[in-house]
Amino acid sequence: MSYDVVIIGSGPGGYVAAIRCAQVGLKTAIVEKYSSLGGTCLNVGCIPSKALLDSSEHYHNAAHTFKTHGIELKDLKVDLGQMIKRKGDVVKQTVDGINFLMKKNKIDVYTGMGSFVNKNKIKVTAADGKTQEIETKNVIIATGSKPISIPPVPIDKKRIITSTEALNLTEVPKHLIVIGGGVIGLELGSVYSRLGAKVTVVEFLDTLIPAMDRGLGRELQKVLSKQGFEFLFKHKVVGAETKGKEVTVKAENAEGQVVEIKGDYVLVAIGRKAYTEGLNLEAVGVKVDERGRVDVNDHLETSVPGIYAIGDVVKGAMLAHKAEEEGTFVAERLVGQKPHVNYNLIPGVVYTWPEVAAVGYTEEQLKEAGRAYKVGSFPFKASGRARASMDLDGFVKVLADKTTDEILGVHMIGPRAADMIAEAVVAMEFRASAEDVSRMSHAHPTFTESMREACLAATDNRPIHM
Ligand code: FAD
Ligand code: NAI
């Protein structure tokens, strides 16, 4: 078979690239080593984690807030097996949807490991060892990422686990030790904390979610502490040992003192790394950078013309929607269009409760760049909508240019922040000023009014409800 484009990897980068390639008229094939399409995101990432976050949140609310709402429940208990089964059903339905989309768009799907024979020939090796070769004019590498592990903490996938195993536990841990206070650690830590586990997070730095605006990390720490999380900051994990059902983690502080923490499960969530194993990049001379990521130029083309790379396997945020943008970008470039990805406006979300969401520059970045800015902040405790739903923690913070009032960054922690951040992205894409947003009607009562109030505060410090 011969194609205009072959895409290796079917995550949100790969399958979106495939659909867009087909839409613009390219004869397209996608190669996926697993029998299930959708990559990390659909199978062991975004979708299953959100399914468990939703289930555990229902339980948490039933246990902690229903009574105040006037709802009495007797014999409340967790059926983890059913929770995991429902999560599996959600994944299956979502993956089935991708199969449907491949057929609808007439994209040929090859199941097996893709590797380069040369720049125009891809070998697909199926699980049973059978191989076939496909010819192509262009290739898009979309092979994603895998969890990082460190030698002192050998992952056994039973007691010392990654996010993949954490999505399939058969019991609620008594004490889950999470290494890494980033997105995965706090999301999956939340799942099990809500279901009754004690959760201790060991973090190397002095803050949670260090890549985001510092104010968000501080507030999230406060809220999660109230929910029962324990944190050990500025500690480097130097060892982990399993004896039967007990795991002992050793962590060292800056002074060299070592503490021991005992739990029954350890979740290693210290980041992910680009995955290029088995691609045989050497055969075609595709270069990787010092962190093992496929090196690409501004057009996402590798060191070899006609071979592109997108998503987690290249530099930038490891996010599904970033991978999707890049998939669309490459497809459109292949037919001579002039697409654009605004990397500064890729939002980031942490699906704890309250949710954390942000887009644009952080205060730390603006300070470092020496840019004069104004801050407008509005707390959810001043929102009628938040009072009605008992979601009073958190705030919206808007950063605007001191002179022009253009919105430069929006950082929020609060109810449904994950959905609310879309307004900030739209406003910033259109280069709105804080005053622009503050003059637009926001339905009452909604959480989104807090965005408007924060913009009023940023423009000339005149929020209405504070
Ligand atoms: P992937 O989704 O990793 O897909 C790569 C695919 O390539 C895989 O299916 C792999 O099997 C296949 N592959 C690899 N090598 C080969 C080969 N040689 N031949 C054939 N196939 C190959 N991001 C968000 O934006 N929102 C979230 O809520 C979110 N939650 C997450 C939760 C967890 C627990 C995890 C782990 C990640 C989460 N992410 C989230 C990150 C998100 O999953 C990734 O950013 C996204 O999946 C990257 O997409 P991708 O297409 O680059 O790669
Ligand atoms: P992360 O980069 O978000 O967090 C890792 C944390 O571990 C950091 O705070 C880091 O300081 C800490 N750390 C690193 N080494 C350590 C050590 N030896 N000891 C203690 N702490 C250490 O990585 P995470 O949580 O593994 O997630 C990986 C990627 O997956 C992220 O980049 C994220 O983009 C993506 N993801 C996105 C989600 C979302 O969008 N909601 C959800 C889950 C994952």
XYZ file of C-alpha atoms and ligand atoms in Angstrom:
563
model
C 0.000 0.000 0.000
C 1.091 3.542 -0.662
C -0.060 6.659 1.205
C 0.347 10.426 1.228
C 0.871 10.249 4.968
C 1.408 7.560 7.591
C 0.960 8.490 11.240
C 2.705 6.420 13.896
C 0.728 6.462 17.164
C -2.996 6.926 17.686
C -3.185 9.202 20.752
C -4.908 12.602 20.573
C -2.005 13.851 18.459
C -2.044 10.957 16.015
C -5.746 10.320 15.572
C -6.584 14.022 15.207
C -3.752 14.404 12.683
C -5.177 11.401 10.783
C -8.698 12.823 10.681
C -7.495 16.267 9.582
C -5.209 14.706 6.925
C -8.171 12.745 5.559
C -10.366 15.852 5.668
C -7.897 17.820 3.548
C -7.822 15.032 0.978
C -4.683 13.057 1.846
C -4.624 9.283 1.587
C -3.932 8.428 5.206
C -2.924 5.456 7.358
C -2.373 5.236 11.107
C -0.180 2.661 12.861
C -0.835 1.759 16.509
C 1.016 -0.900 18.448
C -1.924 -1.652 20.758
C -5.216 -3.085 19.535
C -6.998 -0.171 21.218
C -6.759 3.237 19.524
C -6.599 6.517 21.463
C -3.151 6.376 23.062
C -2.327 7.285 26.636
C -5.073 9.875 26.860
C -8.049 7.666 26.074
C -6.786 4.380 27.501
C -4.702 5.178 30.577
C -4.710 8.975 30.924
C -7.198 11.817 30.588
C -10.403 9.839 30.161
C -10.065 7.050 32.748
C -8.616 9.428 35.341
C -11.524 11.818 34.886
C -14.000 8.923 35.132
C -12.521 7.929 38.507
C -12.301 11.545 39.634
C -16.010 11.982 38.916
C -16.995 8.747 40.701
C -14.869 9.479 43.751
C -16.191 13.024 43.909
C -19.770 11.731 44.031
C -18.784 9.490 46.923
C -16.953 12.278 48.715
C -19.935 14.591 48.394
C -22.337 11.891 49.530
C -20.158 11.325 52.595
C -19.361 14.945 53.413
C -21.810 17.464 51.995
C -25.120 15.692 51.317
C -26.185 16.027 54.960
C -25.823 19.792 54.844
C -27.828 19.782 51.616
C -30.568 17.934 53.513
C -29.988 14.508 52.022
C -29.666 11.595 54.439
C -27.986 8.399 53.310
C -27.560 5.149 55.195
C -24.913 2.458 54.635
C -22.865 4.482 52.185
C -19.971 2.414 50.877
C -17.510 2.252 48.023
C -17.741 -0.517 45.438
C -14.314 -0.028 43.869
C -14.855 -2.930 41.452
C -17.925 -1.220 39.996
C -16.127 2.125 39.890
C -13.271 0.598 37.913
C -15.727 -1.255 35.669
C -17.610 1.966 34.865
C -14.287 3.618 34.099
C -13.521 0.736 31.721
C -16.897 1.185 30.003
C -16.222 4.898 29.521
C -12.835 4.111 27.979
C -14.340 1.453 25.698
C -17.091 3.753 24.435
C -14.559 6.503 23.778
C -12.161 4.172 21.960
C -15.058 2.736 19.919
C -15.781 6.308 18.881
C -12.249 6.619 17.485
C -12.649 3.356 15.535
C -15.842 4.802 14.050
C -14.078 8.052 13.132
C -11.256 6.158 11.394
C -13.810 4.282 9.256
C -15.885 7.392 8.590
C -12.811 9.237 7.317
C -11.519 6.217 5.338
C -8.279 6.035 7.297
C -6.504 2.668 7.129
C -5.564 1.372 10.568
C -2.527 -0.918 10.975
C -2.112 -2.676 14.319
C 1.514 -3.278 15.234
C 4.768 -1.568 16.094
C 5.746 0.974 13.452
C 9.407 1.432 12.571
C 11.331 3.187 9.825
C 12.833 1.108 7.019
C 13.662 4.322 5.202
C 12.056 7.751 5.048
C 9.304 6.525 2.730
C 8.779 3.034 4.083
C 7.312 1.972 7.433
C 7.448 -1.590 8.708
C 4.541 -2.697 10.898
C 5.298 -5.606 13.215
C 2.187 -7.221 14.692
C 2.100 -8.816 18.162
C 2.437 -12.278 16.577
C 5.619 -11.188 14.789
C 4.073 -10.880 11.302
C 5.348 -7.883 9.379
C 4.189 -5.767 6.467
C 5.625 -2.679 4.849
C 3.786 0.422 3.750
C 5.003 3.171 1.453
C 4.363 6.822 2.157
C 5.288 10.316 1.010
C 5.184 11.778 4.558
C 5.336 10.442 8.109
C 4.036 11.979 11.341
C 5.613 10.580 14.498
C 3.045 10.744 17.323
C 4.370 8.089 19.678
C 3.727 9.984 22.913
C 5.393 9.474 26.257
C 5.925 7.035 29.123
C 6.277 7.624 32.905
C 9.709 8.563 34.218
C 11.147 6.222 36.823
C 14.160 6.685 39.073
C 16.613 3.948 40.102
C 16.038 4.280 43.890
C 12.322 3.563 43.378
C 12.011 0.455 41.205
C 8.479 0.193 39.829
C 7.065 -3.318 40.370
C 3.556 -2.395 39.100
C 2.054 -4.015 42.218
C 2.952 -1.900 45.257
C 5.197 0.656 43.594
C 3.079 1.807 40.694
C 2.624 4.365 37.928
C -0.592 6.116 36.939
C -1.499 3.163 34.697
C -1.731 0.713 37.622
C -3.303 3.380 39.866
C -6.255 3.418 37.460
C -6.857 -0.298 38.071
C -6.357 -0.973 41.786
C -8.463 -3.713 43.337
C -8.549 -2.122 46.799
C -8.494 1.362 48.247
C -5.009 1.880 49.705
C -4.806 2.462 53.429
C -1.880 4.808 52.947
C -0.938 5.922 49.461
C 2.451 7.592 49.234
C 2.659 9.792 46.160
C 6.062 10.786 44.832
C 5.643 14.077 42.963
C 3.234 16.915 43.734
C 2.386 17.500 40.077
C -0.748 16.890 38.067
C -0.911 13.081 38.152
C -0.011 12.825 41.823
C -2.694 15.282 42.892
C -5.422 13.983 40.573
C -4.970 10.294 41.384
C -4.106 11.148 44.992
C -7.498 12.908 45.131
C -9.295 9.833 43.823
C -8.014 7.615 46.630
C -8.087 10.299 49.318
C -11.802 10.796 48.615
C -12.346 7.041 48.829
C -10.783 6.955 52.296
C -7.031 6.478 51.799
C -4.521 8.482 53.757
C -2.429 10.255 51.115
C 1.070 11.625 51.662
C 2.725 13.564 48.858
C 6.519 13.785 48.787
C 7.623 16.673 46.589
C 11.145 17.650 45.651
C 10.397 21.398 45.385
C 8.739 23.731 47.910
C 5.395 23.944 46.112
C 2.692 21.888 44.433
C 2.113 22.100 40.656
C 5.389 24.039 40.295
C 4.908 24.837 36.615
C 1.820 26.927 37.366
C 1.421 30.355 38.993
C 2.658 30.091 42.587
C -0.616 31.445 43.982
C -2.460 28.417 42.623
C -0.073 25.951 44.264
C -0.445 27.701 47.624
C -4.252 27.684 47.511
C -4.385 24.092 46.291
C -2.128 23.001 49.139
C -4.456 24.707 51.639
C -7.570 23.064 50.211
C -6.079 19.593 49.822
C -4.712 19.772 53.382
C -8.295 20.407 54.554
C -9.302 17.304 52.589
C -6.729 15.274 54.556
C -3.665 15.259 52.280
C -0.271 15.398 53.971
C 2.692 17.007 52.254
C 6.412 16.642 52.611
C 8.084 19.406 50.602
C 11.740 19.857 49.726
C 12.326 16.136 50.052
C 14.100 13.993 47.510
C 13.119 10.346 47.466
C 16.233 8.227 47.862
C 14.767 4.746 48.221
C 11.686 2.546 48.344
C 11.476 -1.011 49.575
C 8.599 -3.466 49.626
C 8.118 -6.122 52.311
C 4.899 -8.054 51.812
C 2.114 -5.491 51.738
C 4.216 -2.680 53.182
C 6.341 -0.217 51.271
C 8.863 2.027 52.991
C 9.873 5.212 51.211
C 12.997 7.063 52.269
C 13.192 10.790 51.530
C 16.032 13.184 52.202
C 15.742 16.896 52.985
C 18.191 19.633 51.970
C 20.184 19.089 55.178
C 20.691 15.433 54.359
C 18.288 14.116 57.021
C 16.363 11.056 55.908
C 12.757 10.356 56.903
C 10.976 7.035 56.433
C 7.328 6.822 55.423
C 5.438 3.554 55.473
C 2.432 2.880 53.287
C 0.816 0.083 51.322
C 1.094 1.644 47.839
C 3.526 4.129 46.266
C 2.498 6.101 43.194
C 5.477 7.386 41.230
C 4.379 10.555 39.418
C 7.510 12.548 38.729
C 6.877 13.388 35.096
C 6.853 11.645 31.729
C 9.444 11.269 28.982
C 9.194 11.122 25.211
C 8.766 7.610 23.817
C 10.732 6.731 20.675
C 11.792 3.150 21.384
C 11.525 0.764 18.464
C 10.997 3.500 15.840
C 14.450 2.910 14.377
C 14.997 6.662 14.034
C 18.688 6.006 13.384
C 17.832 4.363 10.068
C 16.582 7.686 8.712
C 18.683 10.097 10.761
C 15.867 11.778 12.708
C 17.589 13.715 15.505
C 16.484 13.750 19.139
C 17.339 16.478 21.680
C 19.192 16.141 24.990
C 15.974 14.949 26.696
C 15.271 12.267 24.116
C 12.479 14.246 22.432
C 12.234 14.266 18.662
C 13.805 17.516 17.503
C 11.470 19.614 15.365
C 11.562 23.061 13.789
C 8.804 25.675 13.994
C 6.839 23.705 11.405
C 7.111 20.516 13.455
C 9.314 18.980 10.770
C 12.191 16.816 11.999
C 15.773 16.921 10.771
C 14.540 14.785 7.845
C 12.267 16.540 5.319
C 8.879 14.854 5.054
C 9.039 13.406 8.570
C 7.124 15.398 11.209
C 6.568 14.885 14.935
C 3.833 16.086 17.293
C 2.495 15.783 20.838
C 4.281 14.415 23.899
C 7.187 13.107 21.823
C 8.295 16.687 21.012
C 9.055 19.713 23.213
C 6.318 21.649 24.982
C 3.490 20.889 27.369
C 2.495 17.227 27.576
C -1.199 17.832 27.078
C -3.781 16.163 24.887
C -5.102 19.415 23.433
C -1.568 20.588 22.609
C -1.018 17.315 20.725
C -4.336 17.820 18.884
C -3.384 21.352 17.827
C -0.095 20.084 16.475
C -1.788 17.222 14.597
C -4.085 19.682 12.865
C -1.162 22.025 12.185
C 0.929 19.403 10.370
C -2.035 18.095 8.347
C -2.844 21.599 7.111
C 0.807 22.409 6.339
C 1.024 19.271 4.215
C -1.519 20.744 1.808
C 0.008 24.208 1.780
C -2.253 25.947 4.294
C -0.805 28.385 6.819
C -2.018 27.238 10.248
C -0.727 28.594 13.542
C -0.449 27.228 17.083
C -0.407 29.831 19.849
C 1.604 27.928 22.449
C 1.213 30.703 25.013
C -2.527 30.165 24.984
C -2.646 26.406 25.559
C -4.568 26.176 28.831
C -3.462 23.890 31.659
C -5.922 22.202 34.001
C -5.649 20.094 37.150
C -8.834 18.136 37.846
C -8.706 18.196 41.616
C -11.719 19.668 43.395
C -11.635 22.598 43.351
C -10.251 22.508 39.829
C -7.182 24.497 38.842
C -6.923 26.113 35.428
C -4.632 28.644 33.854
C -3.638 30.242 30.586
C -1.014 32.762 29.560
C 1.802 34.213 31.639
C 2.226 33.558 35.353
C 3.119 36.381 37.745
C 6.563 34.838 38.106
C 7.114 34.960 34.324
C 5.946 38.581 34.069
C 8.239 39.621 36.922
C 11.164 37.846 35.323
C 10.450 39.518 31.986
C 10.263 42.913 33.741
C 6.797 43.549 32.316
C 4.593 46.019 34.200
C 1.297 44.364 35.098
C -1.827 44.765 37.229
C -3.533 42.067 39.255
C -7.259 41.625 39.735
C -8.484 38.883 41.992
C -11.911 37.670 43.039
C -12.575 34.956 45.648
C -15.325 32.382 45.145
C -16.486 32.973 48.700
C -17.957 36.254 47.408
C -19.917 34.456 44.656
C -23.604 33.679 45.197
C -23.394 30.735 42.815
C -20.480 29.255 44.757
C -22.339 29.740 48.047
C -25.334 27.872 46.629
C -23.167 24.901 45.675
C -20.926 25.081 48.772
C -17.805 25.598 46.675
C -16.285 28.558 48.483
C -12.581 27.785 48.128
C -10.418 29.432 45.510
C -10.284 32.532 43.363
C -9.857 33.906 39.866
C -6.758 35.996 39.262
C -6.399 38.125 36.148
C -3.069 39.641 35.142
C -3.290 42.566 32.740
C -0.752 44.868 31.129
C -0.319 47.955 33.320
C -0.591 50.380 30.414
C -2.838 48.757 27.820
C -5.004 46.603 30.152
C -4.544 43.634 27.773
C -5.094 40.350 29.610
C -1.758 38.554 29.904
C -2.647 35.634 32.140
C -5.629 34.123 33.923
C -5.138 31.755 36.860
C -8.042 30.206 38.665
C -8.749 27.634 41.297
C -12.366 26.912 42.004
C -15.512 25.104 40.948
C -15.532 24.148 37.254
C -12.394 26.157 36.555
C -11.573 23.577 33.842
C -14.553 24.784 31.816
C -14.328 28.420 32.850
C -10.811 28.846 31.493
C -12.196 28.682 27.921
C -13.524 32.224 28.311
C -10.030 33.436 29.169
C -8.555 31.635 26.145
C -11.090 33.232 23.786
C -10.571 36.664 25.312
C -6.811 36.391 25.064
C -6.870 35.025 21.493
C -8.770 38.186 20.575
C -6.315 40.212 22.692
C -9.088 41.548 24.891
C -8.422 43.985 27.687
C -9.660 43.224 31.184
C -12.155 46.044 30.696
C -13.502 44.361 27.514
C -14.416 41.246 29.493
C -15.757 43.223 32.432
C -18.183 45.008 30.083
C -19.635 41.752 28.734
C -22.771 40.349 30.340
C -22.176 37.161 32.326
C -25.264 35.135 33.247
C -26.284 35.308 36.894
C -25.771 33.292 38.955
C -22.806 31.508 37.399
C -19.242 30.788 38.422
C -18.169 32.757 35.347
C -19.203 36.001 37.046
C -16.041 35.606 39.110
C -13.999 36.004 35.917
C -15.810 39.238 35.167
C -15.304 40.471 38.741
C -11.577 39.676 38.565
C -11.401 41.658 35.316
C -13.188 44.580 36.985
C -10.652 44.354 39.799
C -7.766 44.312 37.323
C -9.046 47.239 35.221
C -9.390 49.833 37.951
C -10.036 47.967 41.139
C -13.794 48.229 41.079
C -15.283 44.769 41.595
C -18.995 44.943 42.385
C -19.400 42.153 44.883
C -16.336 42.666 47.032
P -0.069 9.316 23.353
O -1.447 9.577 23.783
O 0.896 8.823 24.381
O -0.174 8.242 22.190
C 0.932 7.664 21.614
C 0.527 6.350 20.982
O 1.574 5.896 20.167
C 0.241 5.245 21.984
O -1.000 4.663 21.720
C 1.363 4.234 21.747
O 0.963 2.904 21.956
C 1.670 4.474 20.282
N 3.015 4.101 19.863
C 4.189 4.407 20.445
N 5.223 3.940 19.712
C 4.673 3.287 18.652
C 5.213 2.608 17.537
N 6.540 2.508 17.335
N 4.349 2.054 16.646
C 3.008 2.167 16.819
N 2.461 2.818 17.843
C 3.267 3.389 18.749
N -3.661 15.605 29.189
C -4.655 16.509 29.145
O -4.621 17.399 28.293
N -5.710 16.448 29.998
C -5.793 15.496 30.953
O -6.763 15.464 31.712
C -4.764 14.534 31.049
N -4.810 13.566 31.972
C -3.821 12.632 32.014
C -3.868 11.655 33.000
C -2.877 10.700 33.097
C -2.959 9.639 34.159
C -1.809 10.702 32.150
C -0.752 9.669 32.203
C -1.738 11.689 31.174
C -2.737 12.665 31.107
N -2.704 13.689 30.160
C -3.697 14.624 30.119
C -1.610 13.785 29.181
C -2.076 13.201 27.839
O -2.480 11.865 28.024
C -0.970 13.288 26.814
O -0.496 14.617 26.723
C -1.463 12.855 25.445
O -1.949 11.544 25.484
C -0.353 12.966 24.403
O -0.862 12.560 23.186
P 0.087 11.947 22.064
O -0.807 11.676 20.899
O 1.273 12.771 21.877
O 0.623 10.559 22.667
P 4.504 16.769 36.629
O 5.628 17.314 35.868
O 3.182 17.437 36.579
O 4.882 16.696 38.175
C 5.992 15.991 38.646
C 6.333 16.486 40.024
O 7.278 15.600 40.596
C 6.956 17.873 40.031
O 6.292 18.653 40.984
C 8.410 17.599 40.403
O 8.995 18.663 41.126
C 8.288 16.341 41.254
N 9.473 15.491 41.298
C 10.308 15.189 40.279
N 11.254 14.339 40.702
C 11.010 14.087 42.018
C 11.630 13.279 43.020
N 12.698 12.543 42.746
N 11.095 13.269 44.277
C 10.004 14.012 44.563
N 9.379 14.793 43.652
C 9.865 14.821 42.399
O 4.411 15.235 36.172
P 3.269 14.154 36.345
O 2.344 14.520 37.444
O 3.956 12.850 36.385
O 2.487 14.261 34.974
C 3.167 14.034 33.718
C 2.547 14.826 32.619
O 1.246 14.357 32.320
C 2.445 16.282 32.975
O 3.414 16.979 32.246
C 1.089 16.703 32.547
O 1.182 17.655 31.538
C 0.411 15.449 32.020
N -0.856 15.300 32.723
C -1.826 16.248 32.521
C -3.008 16.194 33.199
C -4.006 17.259 32.997
O -3.895 17.996 32.035
N -5.015 17.390 33.841
C -3.312 15.110 34.141
C -2.225 14.191 34.304
C -1.063 14.292 33.589
